Amino acid sequence: MTEAVVIVAIGPVQGWIAAARRSRDLWYGSWLLSELSKAAARALAEVCGVECLIFPATDNIEDVAPDSSLNVANKVVALVPAGQAPELARKAAQAVRERVAALATEAFQRLGERFDRDVALRQARDLPEVTWATAVVGDGGYGVARDLAERALAARKTLRDFAPVDWGSARPKSSLDGLRESVLRPGQADELLRAYGIRRSEQLCGVGLMKRLGQRGRQDGSDRVSSTSHMAALPVLEQLSDNDMTRQAARTFFKVLRDDLKLSPEMLGKTPVRHPVFENYDGRLLFESRYGEFFEDEPDVGQRRAKVQTAAQVLRSFLRQSGLGRPYPYYGLLLADGDHMGAAIDACQTPEAHRKLSQALAAFASEARQLVEEQHRGSLMYAGGDDVLAYVPLHTALDCAKDLATAFQQRLAGVRPAEVSPTLSVGLAVSHHLDPLEDALRRARRAEQVAKRTRNALVIAFDKRSGGETVVGGRWGDFDQQLKSLIDLYRQGALAHGAAYELRRLALQLNEAEAEPAFQAALRQESLRILRRKRDRQGRAISDATLGVVEAALRGQSVGQLADALVVAREFERVSRAVPTAVSTRRLVIGKGGADGAVDD
Amino acid sequence: MALWMIEPRDPIIFRDGRPFGAWGGARATSLPFPFPSTIAGGVRTRAFRTAQGVFDPSAFGRTPAEARALSIRGPFLVELDASDAIQQWLWPAPLDALVLRGLAAGDFDIKRLVPLALPPGVTVGLPVDGLCPVGLAVRVKAKPAGDAPAYWYGSVVERWLTRSDDWTTTAKALGHGGPVLEQRTHVALDPATLTAEDGRLFQTSGLAFTCRVDGEPPRRLALAVWVADDAPLQPGLAPLGGERRLVMWRPSKSALPPCPAAVHQAVCRQGACRLILATPGYFTAGWRPGAETLAAGVSGLTVTLVGAAVGRAMVVSGWDFETNQAKPTRRLAPAGSVYFLKLEGSQDARAAWLNRVWLQPVSDDDQSRRDGFGCALVGAWDGQLGSLQ
């Protein structure tokens, strides 16, 4: 029987995911795309059998059932009977639209009549962009047909066709992206705020409401992902010892916030991972700077201030009694993408080879969840195909990125059909926990793109509120090792804190970037001379061993780059310094752990 | 009828539709380029403003509807020289160009996308029967350049419109990114104490109309707008966009660039062309112009859409000062979108069509045309389909 390759692509991707103000928006954006891809895959598998699926590749149709644990990239590839190919592609596209409508209906169910349901549903139905292409497998075999289908699809995608708006009105536009009219009715905001995490000032359109309400929690009511504040607070939370005193301090803290100050469950949060002392409360409670927002629906200004003050006092008391410092307010947003994937796919000349590649990617995605969430206490937004998107706390971020890169390379090494083995490039954006998510995502994407230019690389974009963005990076094995060495130097107190800024000034003032090579060499010597004059944190002269590390680091990069690496190393050291090694290696078990512990030393 | 220059003095905020207010985390986000309707509104406001600074069309013998009828073309991006004259025009990168990273560092390979005839056994889902996908006929391995300039120099675009070959160039020779988005963080003040309110940071992003290319001295960017009326526009400083940031209004001695002779000849001879949007276009059917719009009122000419390279929809809304409420959202085909057309009719009809379309607003309704939506460039196309190999 003659067969044809069918490729169905689902969008929008980047803009849709980036339109996020809350972590759950970001998570839902990624999750929805995967659900839609699964709907397309399932529509094909129901007619042609699950074995028709090549990307994703699975033996079990339940893997592509709604809400299954499998994450699927936004492109589905299958091999189907040639005569039915266009019809099946249309059917898959229709299944995507039906799935969106079903998810929207489900998400909106609990809202009653407090919003404009009709408009919200129309907006949601309009969301997906589904494009497809098919190519009959001829004499050239599967590889040629897949390539033809891919190129036809690329040509199809140059036309981003869209329908006119049929819900336009004088209503305010969505706070997430401003692209559609809000469906919230005036006067319902307070109630919605309390019940569903919609801020008083927010306006949400139908697709925004889906993001905020759809699949927002697990069966036990906990959130699927952590907040950015919780991620930033984790290094400190992991120092919180489990003993009678800390438990008592925590109980008092929660009681005041929950019972006396009537902080809503939405504000208190319910994290996916339970802490033995801090329970499921969100780490945002450790940030005084968020307290103004917690009580913003208190109409009386005086009362609001009094509540904020009381909460701040009880927080300070809790931190003091527990022996904790104030958390460092930064977290990591990690975005990873495979290198040489195009070559790897092109090298798949048979469906079997392509399926094997798909299975390796699925295995990596599954391992990525375990690495991010269990081993490094991050929060996985998405892992599908060769992409990973995750929040990571800063004390584990570098190890997490490295482990992901290693796992990817190992998983793909076994099935590589191409000469070049795929590797993983990682962009890590370090952002303030209150910075807009779309900025953090843009930062991570930029970092990932820089990393992908080098390939097999890590690039860190550290955006310090008080100092601007510093971007550093390089190949795995070189850059990450060097950064760790520099962090260790700071950890040992072997380098003065001001040295990095002095070197940066030197590079800038003498315009290192445009200098002749001989002058650049002189600058390197000058930077070593500056370091020799410095004292370490104990007031001793900088040791030869320390200078050796710095000198080695200067061999492969400019003084400016080294200065940037030192600035970033110093920030990572600030986080890691707060976490004793013995505590940082313990594991918190994911959600299901229950009340009695969830700690696995 | 004259060409005017609007040269921003401050970073200008042309806000997107997101609500903005004095709450913590709020952000006024600027679009990367102003919509024509924003500039049209600015022109009308300035034209019918009394000496006291009040917008009052009646003082100029016009009704509000007549004021709204004042039509513009543009805005178009230009670089100014030291004498305030136009140094060069910059046009949005056309979407029928695929910019690939070249073999040498810093090089770009520019490939043309053309309507394709698909080989037997290959199908794609398109929204209109008979439409051709627009893509590369041959396989290329290089990756699209993520940092390709968003705006191309006028001379480069003229080449793009007149010729049909691919070529290799550099970023510097091609164009640049246009206005630069500049972000500022502000803090809300407690009116009682005049001190910062905790947690009440908010941000604004504005467009700075100066840019640096390859470390050269900063270049002055401005908006060129053609005003089709004898409206009493006055030169001088005035606010434009959000936050009352200032711009300088200045009449220009230049004119809009004429259609290149080579394009004129090719279109008349070949009976086919590419229509490229230089400003976003509004079409009642969404992404594609209506039949009447495409015909441009020229009799004896049948215009057929063969293929289209259209970017993702842009959304425009805004504030209606007449009714004091938000305008409904509308979707626009973005600037740079390309429509491949067949023009069946006499050479005279084709020439008449070209005159009606070149840098004229091509949109489906009168007010959108008056607002400057859909100003079009026209490029040569031999009418031949590429074949996917």
Tab-separated table of C-alpha atoms in Angstrom, chain A residues 95 126 161 193 207 224 250 259 293 297 312 321 350 355 377 440 447 463 584:
chain	number	residue	atom	x	y	z
A	95	ALA	CA	-9.650	17.654	16.248
A	126	ASP	CA	-10.208	31.346	17.157
A	161	ASP	CA	-4.015	33.582	7.518
A	193	LEU	CA	-9.733	37.890	42.575
A	207	VAL	CA	-7.876	32.790	26.064
A	224	ARG	CA	0.977	22.413	38.962
A	250	ALA	CA	5.898	28.507	61.263
A	259	ASP	CA	-6.659	33.574	60.535
A	293	GLU	CA	-0.181	43.384	46.971
A	297	ASP	CA	-8.330	44.686	48.205
A	312	ALA	CA	5.963	42.112	58.093
A	321	GLN	CA	13.291	32.250	65.299
A	350	THR	CA	13.197	5.213	7.342
A	355	ARG	CA	10.478	6.662	15.445
A	377	ARG	CA	13.797	21.138	43.047
A	440	ALA	CA	12.268	36.697	31.829
A	447	ALA	CA	20.340	33.472	25.994
A	463	ASP	CA	19.503	40.677	35.052
A	584	SER	CA	21.448	21.340	49.573
